Amino acid sequence: MRVLAVASEAVPLVKTGGLADVVGALPGALAAEGITVTTLLPGYPAVLRALDGATEIARYRTLPGGSARVLRGRAGTLDLAVLDAPALFDRPGNPYLGPDRTDWADNGIRFAALGAAAARLATEGAGFDAVHAHDWQAGLTGAYLRHGDASRPVLFTVHNLAFQGAFPAALFPQLGLPDAAFALAGLEFYGGVGFLKAGLWYADAISTVSPTYAAEIATAEGGMGLDGLLVGRASVLHGILNGLDADEWDPARDPHLEARFDADDPSPRAANRAALCRAFGLEPDARVPVFGFVGRFTWQKGVDLILDALPALLGTGGVLALLGNGEAGIEARAEAAARQHHGRVGLATGFDERRARLVYAGADCVLVPSRFEPCGLTQLCALRYGAVPLVARTGGLADTVVDANEMALRQGWGTGVVFNPVSAGMLAAALRRAAALFADAPTWRRIQANAMRTDVSWARSAAHYAALFRSLARR
Ligand code: ADP
Ligand code: GLC
């Protein structure tokens, strides 16, 4: 069975977050299930550079934004189709943002072209048995298929309902879709064009990246204006947990680390902890926990809550390494905290793969106090690398971390610390609880061992996706 995946980022070529990890890892996991995936990506410079032995397989003259070619080639283990449209994608840096760090003004056209090309590629020649469209950037794929000459079943996966790809109605005439598509029963969304809405509307099946998030988005609290549509489509909505690429994320072989280790002997983590502290200018005592955070500095991720709860964190004697970037206001607060608590709060801004891995491999405890979290990969990385995750009970965080409360510990369970509701006060209490557990060394070792032995692989979820693709293709 052949599946065409459509997305705007994929590891190891271009990554701004977990979407890239998933799009990069799923083809390998699905191969084990007998499904061959070709991934259509925009031809950003980094993608074109990485393409090995590329050949032109199609030329489309009437895509939104003009003409484009599709190149086919391999990059690492990925079989790629690349939309080579220099006017749209030959731009340096972040795939969505211009040099002033705001969205490119033509993002609507750029990603409409991606969806239109996907629909044509999926149905040309022998074509594909099914299409897997990821997030709003691939959201119009289903619309182009439905309104085109030939169709294919589409699975649309929501990685984050907050990014909706909403554009003014003026975009619609440039899309080349029939007028009938601009309707409530179509891609119209609050008077404009909704890419995410279109993805949800036209899909034959919808999935999101954890069972709890699948339930949350079909409620008024979590639905972000799309809950009505999602409730209506509940019979085709699935929650399938993300996994980690076990080769990509392996503390026993990770070349970025100072020292490698595994669940049987995590003691070399001490060298990573020391390297982490050097990299972040921290000077902790061996008896206090090193807390870490890796992620986007946004409201979703609750970085502001960490800063609000800083007195409690420092009150445990612990120290904090913060890695990430994002909203200017949060960055400024983090910078101020690092200045004020020199040696106890360390900050690195930017996207830094090595530093991220040092946090997972060296911190005692990784904080994920998200206000909502579709799945979350940082806590999976933390589990695998033996940094005990401290997480909010929401979305995929609730599905992947088992709270080490007294009852759980008595059964030998518990892989982290889970708190809710999501507030600075409850985070402060969770930080104190984590520090108390850390001070009880045998208990902490037990939790860390449970964490490292958690199955965070793709195996189960790949089987779930495979079954879904097969049922779609049979219809
Ligand atoms: P998101 O909502 O951002 O997709 P996830 O937890 O699903 O959150 O995935 C984030 C991914 O990006 C993880 O692989 C994480 O290690 C990585 N990441 C996030 N911020 C940074 C950063 N500043 N430097 C390096 N890697 C990062
Ligand atoms: C999104 C979500 C995150 C999820 C990732 C990959 O970026 O915010 O929770 O893990 O997609 O599915």
XYZ file of C-alpha atoms and ligand atoms in Angstrom:
514
model
C 0.000 0.000 0.000
C 1.291 3.470 -0.901
C 0.587 6.650 1.034
C 1.413 10.222 0.035
C 2.204 12.266 3.148
C 1.931 16.059 2.813
C 3.542 18.394 5.315
C 5.464 21.628 5.743
C 8.383 20.224 7.757
C 10.215 16.962 8.388
C 13.279 15.889 10.357
C 16.154 15.926 9.426
C 15.538 18.595 6.755
C 13.523 21.338 8.354
C 12.151 21.512 11.890
C 10.419 24.103 14.011
C 8.723 21.648 16.376
C 7.220 18.242 16.968
C 5.410 18.147 13.616
C 8.785 17.661 11.923
C 9.724 14.841 14.286
C 6.483 13.015 13.508
C 6.554 13.533 9.738
C 10.194 12.404 9.690
C 9.650 9.288 11.788
C 6.290 7.938 10.656
C 7.453 6.635 7.221
C 10.025 4.356 8.868
C 7.483 3.142 11.404
C 4.856 2.512 8.702
C 7.357 0.623 6.538
C 7.377 -2.046 9.248
C 3.602 -2.295 8.701
C 3.986 -2.810 4.950
C 3.073 0.764 4.021
C 5.326 2.763 1.727
C 5.242 6.517 2.296
C 6.362 9.270 -0.057
C 6.477 12.664 1.620
C 5.656 15.860 -0.287
C 7.508 18.852 1.142
C 7.883 22.452 -0.043
C 11.154 23.096 -1.834
C 12.834 25.253 0.791
C 16.583 25.674 0.136
C 17.465 23.176 2.885
C 15.192 20.541 1.358
C 16.502 20.996 -2.181
C 20.083 20.854 -0.912
C 19.452 17.568 0.875
C 17.799 15.879 -2.089
C 19.865 12.972 -3.437
C 19.624 11.999 -7.113
C 16.546 14.100 -7.809
C 14.520 13.641 -10.984
C 11.656 15.779 -12.225
C 8.430 13.758 -12.094
C 5.821 16.434 -12.806
C 5.381 20.006 -13.949
C 2.223 21.913 -13.034
C 1.465 25.206 -14.795
C -1.673 26.220 -12.991
C -0.968 25.969 -9.286
C -1.826 28.889 -7.003
C 1.209 31.168 -7.210
C 2.155 30.062 -10.731
C 3.951 27.068 -12.174
C 6.109 24.573 -10.305
C 7.898 21.284 -10.740
C 7.865 18.243 -8.513
C 11.202 16.563 -7.907
C 11.491 13.057 -6.583
C 14.494 11.878 -4.615
C 15.730 10.528 -1.325
C 17.041 12.319 1.720
C 18.362 9.923 4.331
C 15.679 7.313 4.851
C 12.876 9.480 3.429
C 11.391 9.062 -0.036
C 10.610 12.648 -1.004
C 8.549 14.519 -3.523
C 9.556 18.173 -3.416
C 7.485 21.070 -4.693
C 10.092 23.176 -6.445
C 8.477 26.604 -6.730
C 11.268 29.148 -6.171
C 8.912 32.135 -6.111
C 7.147 30.588 -3.115
C 9.779 28.637 -1.224
C 13.283 29.799 -2.132
C 13.599 31.862 1.041
C 16.107 31.490 3.838
C 15.406 30.687 7.469
C 12.157 29.701 9.136
C 9.556 28.137 6.796
C 6.710 30.407 7.888
C 8.291 33.680 9.026
C 10.101 36.434 7.200
C 13.178 38.285 8.499
C 10.983 40.503 10.716
C 9.700 37.306 12.432
C 6.122 37.768 11.209
C 4.269 35.436 8.825
C 5.134 35.755 5.118
C 2.272 37.753 3.568
C 1.698 35.068 0.918
C 1.517 32.030 3.235
C -2.023 31.376 1.993
C -0.818 31.017 -1.595
C 2.348 29.115 -0.602
C 0.477 26.382 1.213
C -2.484 26.339 -1.170
C 0.096 25.402 -3.813
C 1.281 22.577 -1.565
C -2.267 21.192 -1.211
C -3.042 21.577 -4.918
C 0.183 19.814 -5.926
C -0.525 17.037 -3.421
C -3.967 16.413 -4.895
C -2.581 16.142 -8.425
C 0.354 13.965 -7.441
C -1.873 11.630 -5.442
C -4.087 10.854 -8.407
C -1.633 10.889 -11.336
C -0.542 7.678 -13.002
C -0.647 4.746 -10.631
C -1.032 7.325 -7.895
C -1.361 6.550 -4.239
C -3.884 4.519 -2.253
C -4.367 7.208 0.375
C -3.159 10.651 1.401
C -1.960 11.736 4.849
C -2.213 15.510 5.250
C -0.642 17.137 8.306
C -1.863 20.367 9.927
C -3.216 23.529 8.276
C -0.362 23.858 5.792
C -1.647 20.693 4.086
C -5.254 21.537 4.888
C -6.455 22.259 1.343
C -5.317 18.866 -0.001
C -8.725 17.320 0.659
C -10.540 20.270 -0.940
C -8.506 19.978 -4.156
C -9.100 16.235 -4.236
C -12.851 16.537 -3.663
C -13.240 19.241 -6.314
C -10.800 17.619 -8.749
C -11.204 14.953 -11.420
C -10.135 11.964 -9.397
C -10.194 11.373 -5.674
C -8.280 9.526 -3.008
C -9.116 8.932 0.657
C -7.541 11.480 2.977
C -6.498 11.173 6.598
C -6.051 14.639 8.062
C -3.947 14.815 11.232
C -4.271 17.753 13.600
C -1.029 18.418 15.451
C -2.232 21.645 16.972
C -5.724 23.139 16.718
C -4.370 26.566 17.679
C -2.689 27.046 14.311
C -5.685 27.430 12.038
C -4.381 28.891 8.799
C -7.193 31.462 8.636
C -7.011 33.928 5.717
C -9.248 36.715 4.389
C -11.961 35.857 1.848
C -9.916 37.742 -0.786
C -7.652 34.706 -0.998
C -10.453 32.481 -2.283
C -10.523 33.579 -5.963
C -6.788 32.828 -6.184
C -7.218 29.201 -5.162
C -8.727 27.889 -8.380
C -11.506 26.085 -6.550
C -15.194 26.165 -7.593
C -17.367 28.839 -5.939
C -19.316 26.087 -4.192
C -16.252 25.394 -2.021
C -16.643 28.778 -0.314
C -19.392 27.581 1.996
C -20.015 26.423 5.506
C -20.064 22.953 3.939
C -16.581 23.635 2.572
C -13.590 25.782 3.459
C -15.378 28.951 4.549
C -14.423 29.802 8.128
C -15.922 32.826 9.903
C -16.252 34.697 6.600
C -12.710 33.874 5.424
C -10.776 30.866 4.157
C -9.874 28.299 6.827
C -7.156 25.836 5.877
C -7.493 23.839 9.093
C -11.244 23.947 8.806
C -10.977 22.661 5.229
C -8.692 19.867 6.406
C -11.254 18.768 8.963
C -14.211 19.207 6.638
C -12.948 17.362 3.554
C -11.056 14.533 5.289
C -12.373 10.996 5.148
C -10.857 10.414 8.574
C -9.350 12.784 11.118
C -6.734 11.985 13.693
C -4.984 13.921 16.358
C -1.898 13.042 18.304
C -3.256 11.693 21.589
C -6.516 10.166 22.816
C -7.008 12.828 25.496
C -6.522 15.691 23.010
C -9.018 13.986 20.677
C -11.550 14.199 23.493
C -10.570 17.764 24.490
C -10.944 19.281 21.020
C -14.512 18.051 20.757
C -15.512 20.326 23.675
C -16.222 24.048 23.861
C -13.236 24.524 26.232
C -10.700 22.876 23.930
C -12.300 23.214 20.507
C -10.966 26.683 19.614
C -14.078 27.441 17.572
C -13.962 24.118 15.714
C -15.647 21.930 18.330
C -19.003 22.025 16.546
C -17.441 20.608 13.400
C -15.414 18.080 15.383
C -18.435 16.874 17.351
C -20.207 16.355 14.030
C -17.269 14.293 12.783
C -16.714 12.363 16.028
C -17.318 9.003 14.322
C -14.216 9.474 12.137
C -12.033 11.222 14.756
C -9.153 9.154 16.198
C -6.571 9.880 18.873
C -3.256 8.221 18.027
C -0.312 8.908 20.295
C 2.982 10.086 18.833
C 6.086 8.024 19.351
C 9.804 8.715 19.131
C 12.167 7.485 16.460
C 14.152 5.038 18.596
C 17.321 5.448 16.495
C 17.142 9.225 16.375
C 16.555 9.403 20.150
C 18.825 6.855 21.795
C 20.897 7.896 24.812
C 23.175 4.892 24.277
C 24.243 6.184 20.835
C 23.495 9.898 20.760
C 26.593 11.681 19.381
C 25.475 15.020 20.854
C 25.979 13.839 24.435
C 28.989 14.199 26.681
C 28.480 10.603 27.891
C 26.202 7.840 26.649
C 24.071 5.639 28.900
C 21.059 3.349 29.057
C 18.357 2.247 31.466
C 20.588 -0.464 32.961
C 23.242 2.068 33.921
C 22.181 5.713 33.907
C 25.191 6.768 36.031
C 27.046 8.402 33.071
C 24.245 10.985 33.090
C 26.329 12.775 35.745
C 28.792 13.851 33.037
C 25.924 15.218 30.952
C 24.558 17.018 33.976
C 27.946 18.664 34.476
C 28.138 19.610 30.780
C 24.611 20.999 30.901
C 25.465 23.125 33.914
C 28.602 24.442 32.214
C 26.635 25.266 29.045
C 23.978 27.170 31.026
C 26.319 28.728 33.608
C 24.749 26.854 36.517
C 26.570 25.993 39.703
C 24.397 23.512 41.595
C 25.212 21.306 44.552
C 25.012 17.551 43.699
C 22.166 17.158 46.187
C 19.704 19.542 44.531
C 17.735 18.934 41.334
C 18.616 20.494 38.000
C 15.322 21.405 36.301
C 15.172 21.936 32.554
C 12.776 23.294 29.935
C 12.966 22.914 26.147
C 10.347 24.448 23.892
C 8.616 27.377 22.323
C 8.233 30.430 24.593
C 4.476 30.748 24.121
C 1.323 30.851 26.193
C 0.616 27.220 25.222
C 3.827 25.972 26.818
C 3.326 27.745 30.161
C 6.839 29.234 30.328
C 5.319 32.219 32.130
C 4.091 29.816 34.814
C 7.647 28.557 35.345
C 8.791 32.159 35.797
C 5.876 32.820 38.181
C 6.787 29.702 40.168
C 10.504 30.549 40.214
C 10.553 31.441 43.930
C 9.266 27.947 44.722
C 11.748 26.325 42.332
C 14.680 28.214 43.823
C 13.254 27.565 47.280
C 13.870 23.832 46.762
C 17.563 24.663 46.315
C 17.253 23.600 42.668
C 18.504 25.332 39.531
C 16.908 25.841 36.121
C 18.118 25.579 32.502
C 15.752 27.215 29.998
C 16.119 26.607 26.261
C 13.857 28.071 23.611
C 12.584 31.188 21.955
C 9.325 32.784 20.970
C 7.193 35.633 22.240
C 9.289 38.705 22.980
C 7.602 39.387 26.326
C 8.356 35.908 27.653
C 11.923 36.021 26.335
C 12.471 39.327 28.115
C 11.146 37.912 31.398
C 13.380 34.837 31.059
C 16.405 37.067 30.368
C 15.634 39.154 33.439
C 15.329 36.018 35.597
C 18.660 34.686 34.317
C 20.343 38.035 35.133
C 18.777 38.265 38.559
C 19.567 34.661 39.525
C 22.978 34.331 37.944
C 24.334 30.790 38.457
C 20.897 29.416 39.344
C 18.814 30.231 36.262
C 20.493 29.703 32.873
C 18.979 30.718 29.545
C 19.837 29.817 25.959
C 17.692 31.362 23.243
C 17.378 29.900 19.772
C 16.914 26.465 18.268
C 19.819 24.294 19.379
C 19.658 20.522 18.888
C 22.753 19.734 20.968
C 21.662 21.849 23.909
C 18.176 20.324 23.780
C 19.641 16.848 23.989
C 21.942 17.893 26.832
C 18.866 19.022 28.763
C 17.175 15.652 28.263
C 20.354 13.734 29.084
C 21.586 15.888 31.949
C 18.659 17.495 33.755
C 17.154 15.616 36.667
C 13.671 16.816 35.839
C 12.180 18.325 32.671
C 9.258 20.744 33.086
C 6.296 20.668 30.701
C 3.629 22.880 32.316
C 1.607 23.327 29.091
C -1.839 24.913 29.194
C -2.773 22.534 26.393
C -0.635 19.956 24.619
C -1.842 17.859 21.681
C 0.825 15.246 22.371
C 4.158 16.758 23.327
C 7.450 15.175 22.382
C 9.648 16.812 25.009
C 8.252 14.612 27.769
C 8.824 11.537 25.583
C 12.456 12.586 25.022
C 12.756 13.235 28.757
C 11.369 9.778 29.626
C 13.750 8.079 27.214
C 16.789 10.038 28.430
C 16.008 9.613 32.134
C 15.029 13.189 32.988
C 11.923 12.688 35.115
C 9.115 14.692 33.478
C 7.024 17.104 35.527
C 3.926 17.773 33.415
C 0.493 19.355 33.402
C -2.373 16.876 33.202
C -3.575 17.839 29.736
C -3.668 16.313 26.252
C -0.875 13.908 25.436
C 0.972 14.763 28.640
C -1.844 13.089 30.590
C -1.577 10.045 28.316
C 2.184 9.519 28.562
C 3.324 10.287 32.123
C 2.228 8.298 35.170
C 2.208 10.345 38.363
C 4.544 8.940 41.033
C 2.063 9.384 43.857
C 2.213 7.231 46.970
C -0.200 4.640 45.688
C 1.618 4.308 42.370
C 5.009 4.085 44.084
C 3.754 1.290 46.331
C 2.935 -0.707 43.187
C 6.331 0.144 41.707
C 4.759 2.498 39.180
C 5.249 6.197 38.523
C 7.318 7.815 35.760
C 6.999 11.499 36.650
C 5.095 14.211 38.455
C 1.697 15.248 37.091
C -0.222 18.319 38.259
C -3.484 20.092 37.588
C -5.189 22.475 37.316
C -2.547 24.339 35.331
C -1.635 27.329 37.485
C 1.548 28.794 38.922
C 0.449 27.736 42.405
C -0.085 24.118 41.428
C 3.192 24.133 39.486
C 4.964 25.450 42.601
C 3.466 22.607 44.647
C 4.540 20.083 41.994
C 8.091 21.482 42.013
C 8.249 21.019 45.801
C 6.924 17.483 45.446
C 9.518 16.682 42.776
C 12.305 18.064 44.953
C 11.135 15.931 47.903
C 11.120 12.828 45.702
C 14.587 13.747 44.397
C 15.904 13.982 47.957
C 14.815 10.366 48.510
C 17.497 8.885 46.247
C 16.268 5.250 46.020
C 12.734 6.423 45.169
C 14.040 8.847 42.557
C 16.174 6.096 40.975
C 13.057 3.926 40.805
C 11.026 6.674 39.063
C 13.896 7.367 36.669
C 14.187 3.659 35.826
C 10.434 3.432 35.236
C 10.672 6.495 32.997
C 13.519 5.077 30.933
C 11.717 1.752 30.504
C 8.507 3.376 29.247
C 7.682 2.279 25.701
C 7.789 5.556 23.775
C 8.311 3.849 20.418
C 6.092 4.154 17.352
C 5.218 0.453 17.303
C 1.652 0.541 18.634
C 0.712 3.813 16.965
C 2.141 2.793 13.593
C -0.097 -0.281 13.683
C -3.039 1.994 14.464
C -2.259 4.341 11.525
C -1.749 1.340 9.228
C -5.143 -0.119 10.136
C -6.733 3.268 9.499
C -5.092 3.652 6.067
C -6.162 0.134 5.100
C -9.754 0.763 6.097
C -9.743 4.067 4.153
C -8.331 2.422 1.037
C -10.958 -0.372 1.169
C -13.821 2.132 1.050
P 5.714 21.644 19.689
O 4.361 22.056 20.155
O 6.652 22.789 19.675
O 5.698 20.883 18.426
P 6.665 19.147 20.881
O 6.952 18.821 22.296
O 5.731 18.253 20.174
O 6.222 20.676 20.844
O 7.996 19.075 20.015
C 9.032 19.974 20.152
C 10.252 19.386 19.464
O 11.136 20.445 19.148
C 11.027 18.435 20.332
O 11.739 17.524 19.512
C 12.004 19.367 21.049
O 13.162 18.711 21.501
C 12.322 20.342 19.941
N 12.656 21.703 20.380
C 11.803 22.645 20.842
N 12.456 23.801 21.105
C 13.751 23.575 20.793
C 14.941 24.384 20.836
N 14.912 25.647 21.256
N 16.102 23.830 20.427
C 16.132 22.533 20.002
N 15.064 21.723 19.949
C 13.882 22.229 20.334
C 2.262 20.125 17.740
C 1.827 20.035 19.193
C 2.585 19.012 19.996
C 2.769 17.717 19.215
C 3.397 18.009 17.874
C 3.609 16.762 17.029
O 3.291 21.013 17.522
O 1.913 21.297 19.826
O 1.917 18.737 21.207
O 3.591 16.824 19.944
O 2.569 18.870 17.144
O 2.411 16.044 16.828
